[in-house]
Coordinates of C-alpha atoms in Angstrom, one line a residue:
X1 CA -14.8 15.4 -0.1
X2 CA -14.2 15.2 -3.9
X3 CA -15.7 12.4 -5.9
X4 CA -13.1 9.6 -5.9
X5 CA -14.1 8.4 -9.3
X6 CA -11.3 9.3 -11.8
X7 CA -12.0 11.0 -15.1
X8 CA -11.0 9.2 -18.3
X9 CA -7.4 10.1 -19.3
X10 CA -7.5 12.0 -22.6
X11 CA -5.0 11.5 -25.3
X12 CA -3.9 15.1 -24.8
X13 CA -3.1 14.5 -21.1
X14 CA -1.1 11.5 -22.1
X15 CA 0.9 13.3 -24.7
X16 CA 1.6 16.2 -22.2
X17 CA 2.8 13.8 -19.6
X18 CA 5.1 12.0 -21.9
X19 CA 6.4 15.3 -23.2
X20 CA 7.3 16.3 -19.6
X21 CA 8.9 12.9 -18.9
X22 CA 11.2 13.0 -21.9
X23 CA 12.1 16.6 -21.2
X24 CA 13.1 15.8 -17.7
X25 CA 16.8 15.4 -16.5
X26 CA 16.2 11.6 -16.2
X27 CA 15.6 11.3 -20.0
X28 CA 17.3 14.2 -21.6
X29 CA 20.7 12.4 -21.8
X30 CA 19.2 9.1 -22.9
X31 CA 18.1 9.4 -26.5
X32 CA 17.3 5.7 -26.8
X33 CA 15.0 5.6 -23.7
X34 CA 13.2 8.7 -24.9
X35 CA 12.8 7.1 -28.4
X36 CA 11.6 3.9 -26.9
X37 CA 8.9 5.7 -24.9
X38 CA 7.8 8.0 -27.7
X39 CA 7.6 5.1 -30.2
X40 CA 5.3 2.9 -28.1
X41 CA 3.1 5.7 -27.0
X42 CA 2.5 6.9 -30.6
X43 CA 1.6 3.4 -31.8
X44 CA -0.9 3.0 -29.0
X45 CA -2.5 6.5 -29.7
X46 CA -3.0 5.3 -33.2
X47 CA -4.7 2.2 -32.1
X48 CA -1.9 0.0 -33.3
X49 CA -1.0 -1.7 -30.1
X50 CA -0.8 -5.0 -31.9
X51 CA 2.4 -3.7 -33.6
X52 CA 4.2 -3.2 -30.3
X53 CA 6.2 -6.3 -30.2
X54 CA 9.8 -7.1 -29.1
X55 CA 11.0 -7.7 -32.6
X56 CA 9.4 -4.5 -34.1
X57 CA 10.7 -2.3 -31.3
X58 CA 14.2 -3.7 -31.8
X59 CA 14.0 -2.9 -35.5
X60 CA 12.4 0.6 -35.2
X61 CA 14.0 2.0 -32.1
X62 CA 17.3 0.2 -31.8
X63 CA 18.1 -0.2 -35.5
X64 CA 18.4 -4.0 -35.5
X65 CA 18.8 -5.9 -38.8
X66 CA 15.9 -7.7 -40.3
X67 CA 17.1 -11.1 -39.3
X68 CA 18.1 -10.5 -35.7
X69 CA 16.8 -13.0 -33.1
X70 CA 15.1 -11.5 -30.0
X71 CA 15.8 -14.7 -28.1
X72 CA 19.6 -14.1 -28.1
X73 CA 19.8 -10.3 -28.3
X74 CA 18.4 -8.8 -25.1
X75 CA 19.0 -5.1 -25.6
X76 CA 15.3 -4.1 -25.6
X77 CA 14.7 -6.1 -22.4
X78 CA 17.6 -4.4 -20.7
X79 CA 16.5 -1.0 -21.9
X80 CA 12.9 -1.7 -20.7
X81 CA 14.3 -2.4 -17.2
X82 CA 16.2 0.9 -17.3
X83 CA 13.0 2.6 -18.5
X84 CA 11.1 1.3 -15.6
X85 CA 13.8 2.6 -13.2
X86 CA 14.0 6.0 -14.9
X87 CA 10.2 6.4 -14.6
X88 CA 10.4 5.5 -10.9
X89 CA 13.1 8.1 -10.5
X90 CA 11.0 10.8 -12.3
X91 CA 7.8 10.2 -10.3
X92 CA 9.7 10.0 -7.0
X93 CA 11.5 13.3 -7.5
X94 CA 10.9 15.7 -10.4
X95 CA 7.4 14.4 -11.3
X96 CA 6.2 13.7 -7.8
X97 CA 3.3 16.2 -8.2
X98 CA 2.1 14.8 -11.5
X99 CA -1.7 14.1 -11.5
X100 CA -1.1 11.0 -13.6
X101 CA 1.4 8.2 -13.1
X102 CA 2.9 6.1 -15.8
X103 CA 4.3 2.7 -15.0
X104 CA 5.4 -0.4 -16.9
X105 CA 4.3 -3.5 -15.0
X106 CA 6.7 -6.4 -15.3
X107 CA 5.9 -9.4 -17.4
X108 CA 3.6 -8.0 -20.1
X109 CA 5.6 -4.8 -20.6
X110 CA 2.4 -2.8 -20.9
X111 CA 2.8 0.9 -19.9
X112 CA -0.1 1.9 -17.7
X113 CA -1.5 5.4 -17.1
X114 CA -3.1 5.8 -13.7
X115 CA -4.8 9.0 -12.5
X116 CA -4.2 10.1 -8.9
X117 CA -7.4 10.8 -6.9
X118 CA -7.0 12.9 -3.8
X119 CA -9.4 13.9 -1.1
X120 CA -9.8 17.5 -0.1
X121 CA -8.2 16.6 3.3
X122 CA -5.1 15.3 1.5
X123 CA -4.5 18.4 -0.6
X124 CA -1.0 19.6 -0.1
X125 CA 0.1 16.4 1.4
X126 CA 2.8 14.1 0.2
X127 CA 1.7 13.0 -3.3
X128 CA 3.0 9.6 -2.7
X129 CA 0.1 9.1 -0.2
X130 CA -2.5 9.9 -2.8
X131 CA -4.7 7.1 -4.1
X132 CA -4.1 5.8 -7.6
X133 CA -7.3 5.1 -9.5
X134 CA -7.3 2.5 -12.3
X135 CA -7.9 3.5 -15.9
X136 CA -11.6 3.2 -16.8
X137 CA -12.8 1.0 -19.6
X138 CA -12.2 2.7 -22.9
X139 CA -9.0 4.4 -21.6
X140 CA -6.6 2.1 -23.4
X141 CA -3.2 2.5 -21.8
X142 CA 0.0 2.7 -23.8
X143 CA 1.0 -0.8 -24.5
X144 CA 4.6 -2.0 -24.6
X145 CA 6.6 -5.2 -25.2
X146 CA 10.3 -5.5 -25.1
X147 CA 12.5 -6.2 -28.1
X148 CA 16.1 -7.2 -28.4
X149 CA 18.6 -4.9 -30.1
X150 CA 21.7 -5.6 -32.1
X151 CA 25.2 -4.2 -31.5
X152 CA 24.6 -1.2 -33.8
X153 CA 26.8 1.9 -33.7
X154 CA 25.7 5.0 -31.8
X155 CA 23.0 7.0 -33.6
X156 CA 24.1 9.6 -35.9
X157 CA 23.6 13.4 -35.3
X158 CA 20.7 13.3 -37.8
X159 CA 19.0 10.4 -35.9
X160 CA 19.4 12.2 -32.6
X161 CA 18.0 15.5 -34.0
X162 CA 15.0 13.6 -35.3
X163 CA 14.3 12.1 -31.9
X164 CA 14.5 15.6 -30.4
X165 CA 12.1 16.8 -33.0
X166 CA 9.7 14.1 -32.1
X167 CA 9.9 15.1 -28.4
X168 CA 9.3 18.7 -29.4
X169 CA 6.2 17.7 -31.3
X170 CA 4.9 16.1 -28.1
X171 CA 5.4 19.4 -26.3
X172 CA 4.2 21.6 -29.1
X173 CA 1.0 19.6 -29.4
X174 CA 0.1 20.7 -25.9
X175 CA -0.2 24.3 -26.9
X176 CA -2.0 23.5 -30.2
X177 CA -4.7 21.5 -28.3
X178 CA -5.4 24.5 -26.1
X179 CA -5.5 27.0 -28.8
X180 CA -6.8 25.2 -31.9
X181 CA -9.9 23.2 -32.9
X182 CA -10.1 19.6 -34.2
X183 CA -8.4 20.5 -37.5
X184 CA -5.4 22.0 -35.8
X185 CA -5.0 18.9 -33.6
X186 CA -5.0 16.7 -36.7
X187 CA -2.3 18.7 -38.3
X188 CA -0.2 18.4 -35.1
X189 CA -0.6 14.7 -35.1
X190 CA 0.5 14.5 -38.7
X191 CA 3.6 16.4 -37.8
X192 CA 4.4 14.2 -35.0
X193 CA 3.9 11.0 -37.0
X194 CA 6.2 12.5 -39.7
X195 CA 9.0 13.0 -37.2
X196 CA 8.5 9.6 -35.6
X197 CA 8.6 7.9 -39.0
X198 CA 11.8 9.9 -39.8
X199 CA 13.4 8.5 -36.6
X200 CA 12.5 4.9 -37.7
X201 CA 13.7 5.4 -41.2
X202 CA 17.0 7.0 -40.3
X203 CA 17.9 4.4 -37.6
X204 CA 16.9 1.5 -39.9
X205 CA 19.0 2.8 -42.8
X206 CA 21.9 3.8 -40.7
X207 CA 22.3 0.3 -39.4
X208 CA 22.0 -1.3 -42.8
X209 CA 24.5 1.0 -44.3
X210 CA 27.3 0.1 -41.8
X211 CA 26.3 -3.3 -40.5
X212 CA 25.0 -6.5 -42.0
X213 CA 24.0 -9.3 -39.6
X214 CA 25.2 -10.0 -36.1
X215 CA 26.5 -13.4 -37.1
X216 CA 28.6 -11.9 -39.9
X217 CA 30.8 -10.2 -37.3
X218 CA 33.3 -11.8 -35.0
X219 CA 32.7 -10.3 -31.6
X220 CA 36.1 -9.1 -30.2
X221 CA 35.4 -10.4 -26.7
X222 CA 32.8 -13.2 -26.9
X223 CA 34.8 -14.9 -29.7
X224 CA 37.6 -15.4 -27.1
X225 CA 35.3 -16.5 -24.2
X226 CA 33.0 -18.9 -26.1
X227 CA 33.6 -21.7 -28.6
X228 CA 31.8 -24.7 -29.9
X229 CA 34.6 -27.0 -28.8
X230 CA 34.4 -26.5 -25.0
X231 CA 31.7 -25.1 -22.8
X232 CA 32.6 -22.1 -20.7
X233 CA 32.2 -22.6 -17.0
X234 CA 30.3 -20.0 -15.0
X235 CA 30.7 -20.2 -11.2
X236 CA 28.0 -18.5 -9.1
X237 CA 28.5 -17.3 -5.6
X238 CA 27.9 -19.0 -2.3
X239 CA 25.6 -16.7 -0.3
X240 CA 25.8 -19.0 2.7
X241 CA 29.5 -18.4 2.9
X242 CA 28.8 -14.7 3.2
X243 CA 26.5 -15.3 6.2
X244 CA 29.2 -17.4 7.9
X245 CA 31.8 -14.5 7.6
X246 CA 29.2 -12.0 8.9
X247 CA 28.6 -14.3 11.9
X248 CA 32.3 -14.8 12.6
X249 CA 33.1 -11.1 11.9
X250 CA 36.0 -11.9 9.8
X251 CA 37.1 -12.6 6.2
X252 CA 37.7 -16.2 5.3
X253 CA 40.3 -17.3 2.7
X254 CA 40.1 -19.9 -0.1
X255 CA 42.1 -22.5 1.8
X256 CA 39.7 -22.5 4.8
X257 CA 36.7 -22.5 2.4
X258 CA 38.0 -25.7 0.7
X259 CA 38.7 -27.5 4.0
X260 CA 35.5 -26.3 5.6
X261 CA 37.7 -25.5 8.6
X262 CA 35.8 -22.2 9.3
X263 CA 32.8 -24.2 10.4
X264 CA 34.7 -25.3 13.5
X265 CA 34.8 -21.8 14.8
X266 CA 31.2 -21.8 16.1
X267 CA 31.1 -20.9 19.8
X268 CA 30.8 -24.1 21.8
X269 CA 28.8 -22.3 24.6
X270 CA 25.6 -22.2 22.5
X271 CA 24.5 -25.6 21.2
X272 CA 21.3 -24.3 19.7
X273 CA 23.2 -21.7 17.8
X274 CA 25.7 -24.3 16.6
X275 CA 22.8 -26.3 15.2
X276 CA 21.2 -23.4 13.4
X277 CA 24.5 -22.2 11.9
X278 CA 25.4 -25.8 10.8
X279 CA 22.0 -26.1 9.1
X280 CA 22.4 -22.8 7.4
X281 CA 25.9 -23.7 6.2
X282 CA 24.6 -26.9 4.5
X283 CA 22.1 -24.9 2.3
X284 CA 23.0 -23.9 -1.2
X285 CA 22.1 -20.2 -1.6
X286 CA 23.1 -17.9 -4.3
X287 CA 21.8 -14.4 -5.3
X288 CA 19.2 -13.5 -7.9
X289 CA 21.8 -11.2 -9.6
X290 CA 24.0 -14.3 -10.1
X291 CA 21.1 -16.2 -11.7
X292 CA 20.3 -13.2 -13.9
X293 CA 24.0 -13.1 -15.0
X294 CA 23.7 -16.8 -15.9
X295 CA 20.7 -16.0 -18.0
X296 CA 22.4 -13.2 -19.8
X297 CA 25.6 -15.2 -20.5
X298 CA 23.6 -18.1 -21.8
X299 CA 22.0 -15.9 -24.5
X300 CA 25.4 -14.4 -25.3
X301 CA 27.1 -17.9 -25.5
X302 CA 24.4 -19.2 -27.8
X303 CA 24.7 -16.2 -30.2
X304 CA 28.5 -16.8 -30.2
X305 CA 28.1 -20.4 -31.0
X306 CA 29.2 -21.7 -27.6
X307 CA 27.6 -23.1 -24.5
X308 CA 27.6 -22.5 -20.7
X309 CA 28.2 -24.9 -17.8
X310 CA 26.9 -23.4 -14.5
X311 CA 28.6 -24.5 -11.3
X312 CA 28.2 -23.6 -7.6
X313 CA 31.3 -22.2 -5.9
X314 CA 31.2 -24.8 -3.2
X315 CA 31.4 -27.6 -5.7
X316 CA 34.5 -26.4 -7.5
X317 CA 38.0 -27.9 -7.0
X318 CA 41.2 -26.4 -8.3
X319 CA 41.5 -28.9 -11.2
X320 CA 38.2 -27.7 -12.5
X321 CA 39.8 -24.4 -13.4
X322 CA 42.1 -26.1 -15.9
X323 CA 39.3 -27.0 -18.3
X324 CA 39.1 -23.7 -20.2
X325 CA 37.5 -20.3 -20.1
X326 CA 35.8 -19.3 -16.8
X327 CA 33.3 -16.7 -15.6
X328 CA 33.3 -15.8 -11.9
X329 CA 30.3 -13.9 -10.4
X330 CA 30.8 -12.1 -7.2
X331 CA 33.7 -10.9 -5.0
X332 CA 36.0 -13.2 -3.0
X333 CA 33.5 -12.8 -0.1
X334 CA 30.9 -14.8 -1.9
X335 CA 33.1 -16.5 -4.6
X336 CA 36.5 -17.3 -3.0
X337 CA 37.9 -18.5 -6.3
X338 CA 38.4 -14.9 -7.2
X339 CA 41.3 -14.9 -4.8
X340 CA 43.4 -16.9 -7.3
X341 CA 43.5 -14.0 -9.7
X342 CA 43.7 -11.0 -7.4
X343 CA 47.5 -10.9 -7.3
X344 CA 47.4 -9.8 -10.9
X345 CA 44.6 -7.3 -10.5
X346 CA 44.9 -3.5 -9.9
X347 CA 41.4 -3.1 -8.6
X348 CA 40.5 -5.4 -5.7
X349 CA 37.8 -5.5 -3.1
X350 CA 38.2 -5.2 0.6
X351 CA 35.6 -5.4 3.4
X352 CA 36.2 -3.6 6.7
X353 CA 33.8 -5.6 8.9
X354 CA 34.4 -3.3 11.9
X355 CA 33.3 -0.1 10.1
X356 CA 31.0 -2.1 7.6
X357 CA 32.6 -0.4 4.7
X358 CA 33.2 -2.2 1.4
X359 CA 35.9 -0.7 -0.8
X360 CA 37.4 -1.1 -4.3
X361 CA 41.1 -0.6 -3.7
X362 CA 43.2 1.1 -6.4
X363 CA 46.6 -0.5 -5.9
X364 CA 48.4 1.9 -8.3
X365 CA 46.4 5.1 -8.7
X366 CA 47.2 7.2 -11.7
X367 CA 46.9 11.0 -11.8
X368 CA 43.5 12.1 -10.8
X369 CA 42.4 8.7 -9.6
X370 CA 41.5 8.1 -5.9
X371 CA 43.2 5.3 -4.0
X372 CA 39.9 3.7 -3.2
X373 CA 36.2 3.9 -3.7
X374 CA 34.2 3.3 -0.5
X375 CA 30.6 2.0 -0.2
X376 CA 28.5 2.0 2.9
X377 CA 24.8 1.0 3.3
X378 CA 24.3 4.3 5.1
X379 CA 25.6 6.4 2.2
X380 CA 22.9 8.9 1.4
X381 CA 24.0 9.1 -2.2
X382 CA 23.4 5.3 -2.7
X383 CA 26.6 5.1 -4.8
X384 CA 27.8 1.6 -5.4
X385 CA 30.8 0.2 -7.5
X386 CA 31.4 -2.7 -9.7
X387 CA 34.5 -4.2 -11.4
X388 CA 34.7 -6.2 -14.6
X389 CA 38.0 -8.0 -15.1
X390 CA 39.0 -9.9 -18.3
X391 CA 42.1 -11.8 -17.3
X392 CA 44.3 -14.6 -18.5
X393 CA 43.7 -18.0 -17.0
X394 CA 47.3 -19.3 -17.0
X395 CA 46.5 -22.8 -15.7
X396 CA 44.4 -23.5 -18.8
X397 CA 45.9 -21.2 -21.4
X398 CA 42.5 -19.6 -21.5
X399 CA 40.6 -16.5 -20.1
X400 CA 38.7 -15.7 -17.0
X401 CA 35.9 -13.0 -16.8
X402 CA 35.1 -11.7 -13.3
X403 CA 32.1 -9.6 -12.3
X404 CA 32.2 -8.0 -8.8
X405 CA 30.4 -5.4 -6.9
X406 CA 30.3 -3.6 -3.5
X407 CA 26.6 -4.7 -3.4
X408 CA 24.3 -6.7 -5.6
X409 CA 23.6 -3.6 -7.6
X410 CA 27.3 -3.2 -8.3
X411 CA 27.5 -6.7 -9.7
X412 CA 24.4 -6.0 -11.8
X413 CA 26.1 -2.9 -13.1
X414 CA 29.0 -5.0 -14.3
X415 CA 26.7 -7.5 -15.9
X416 CA 24.8 -4.7 -17.7
X417 CA 28.1 -3.2 -19.0
X418 CA 29.5 -6.4 -20.3
X419 CA 26.2 -7.7 -21.8
X420 CA 25.2 -4.5 -23.6
X421 CA 27.2 -3.9 -26.8
X422 CA 26.2 -0.3 -26.7
X423 CA 28.4 0.2 -23.7
X424 CA 30.9 -2.6 -24.3
X425 CA 32.0 -2.1 -27.9
X426 CA 33.0 1.6 -27.6
X427 CA 35.2 0.7 -24.6
X428 CA 36.8 -2.2 -26.4
X429 CA 37.4 0.0 -29.5
X430 CA 39.1 2.5 -27.2
X431 CA 41.6 -0.1 -25.7
X432 CA 42.3 -2.4 -28.6
X433 CA 45.8 -2.8 -29.9
X434 CA 47.1 -1.6 -33.3
X435 CA 46.7 -5.2 -34.6
X436 CA 43.0 -5.1 -33.7
X437 CA 43.5 -7.5 -30.7
X438 CA 41.6 -6.7 -27.5
X439 CA 43.9 -6.9 -24.5
X440 CA 43.0 -8.2 -21.1
X441 CA 41.6 -5.4 -19.0
X442 CA 40.0 -4.3 -15.7
X443 CA 37.3 -1.5 -15.5
X444 CA 35.8 0.1 -12.4
X445 CA 32.2 1.2 -12.8
X446 CA 30.2 3.6 -10.6
X447 CA 26.4 3.4 -10.4
X448 CA 23.4 4.6 -8.3
X449 CA 21.6 2.0 -6.3
X450 CA 17.9 2.5 -6.7
X451 CA 15.9 -0.2 -4.8
X452 CA 18.7 -2.7 -5.3
X453 CA 19.1 -2.0 -9.0
X454 CA 21.9 -0.3 -10.9
X455 CA 21.2 2.9 -12.8
X456 CA 23.2 5.7 -14.3
X457 CA 26.5 3.8 -14.5
X458 CA 29.7 5.3 -15.7
X459 CA 33.4 4.2 -16.1
X460 CA 35.6 5.5 -13.4
X461 CA 39.0 3.9 -14.2
X462 CA 40.5 1.1 -16.2
X463 CA 43.7 -0.8 -16.8
X464 CA 44.9 -2.9 -19.7
X465 CA 47.5 -5.7 -19.5
X466 CA 50.4 -6.3 -21.9

């Protein structure tokens, strides 16, 4: 049996691993995630881990202006979440045979390199069964904190090429270390640092050339949803209501939800079950995705000079919807108030409880569009769907924003899309009117469901309203 004590991880091994990661299919099409990883790794290799802060990453990697506020701009946090998921994907598939694993533990955002230690008996077995040995003292792992980013425009061709150059230097340094002595390694490091600094310089100056501060610009969507005069109401879903519908094997409408008439449908033949169901119905459950959405919208509201009033779906009455702008989280299954707006929507949700299929129905398909997008928990592709709808609220002469999904990952996909200006602003620019006004719209998003989280999302279809 081999010695189970892991050898220290050299800088060369770390560089080679990062080079393979950024060259993989999970990172090739994501310049920002690659730059994020390259940036924090190089700082740590130089012994400058104390410079890895949320603010500095936002400035260097995402081109944020000097006076941006990490507390209200969460792009670094959202990209860090995606970075964790992409790393999981890499090591689960393409990098499953890697001798070293790189992870980013939640909370401290410190990337951690862990060598895999295998017994002789386990050679050739599933790499996921191999033991992971902790990094020994003196093996300082790459450190990472998250930083917020500002709604900067997409990086220029020069910026992207600089990032690619940085990645190439990672890969090139692998060969130089094998063939050259200490002097050659030093020159390779100088070349990499030059490329990395070029990335930071170009991104920083690109942003300053075309953008001043976030507060100088009126956001085309949030300026309509948030104001200092009135708080925007956000209504989170009633998860207990979903359990009721699952128990009764039927969908329940808003009228029955308001009257609580559906609770009388419990079978009388089972008193114990009646008691348990009644107890469940009285509890006030909502999903973690709903709460994360509240957190995201709270930051957005603050940056837009507004405020948020969170309400539970069960506590709402029709007159509450007359107070102003509203955000609804969840489909009609968990948030029945969505039903009030579905008659004006082209993309609506339907759950077939017999076949256990959740679908986004396309009421009026255009050329090349399907009539529906189906989701099943048994789908081997793990494909889920989300809808973001920005609609008029006619009873209050205001607006309503709806986030829905065929699963929690679908709702999360909608939240990520609407809260990330890197995704949202190009779409708004595409649909805006000649006078600069952003029309009301609906958009269908497709995403992969990896461990309950949304990754690799894309726009599948959209509609605008006159």
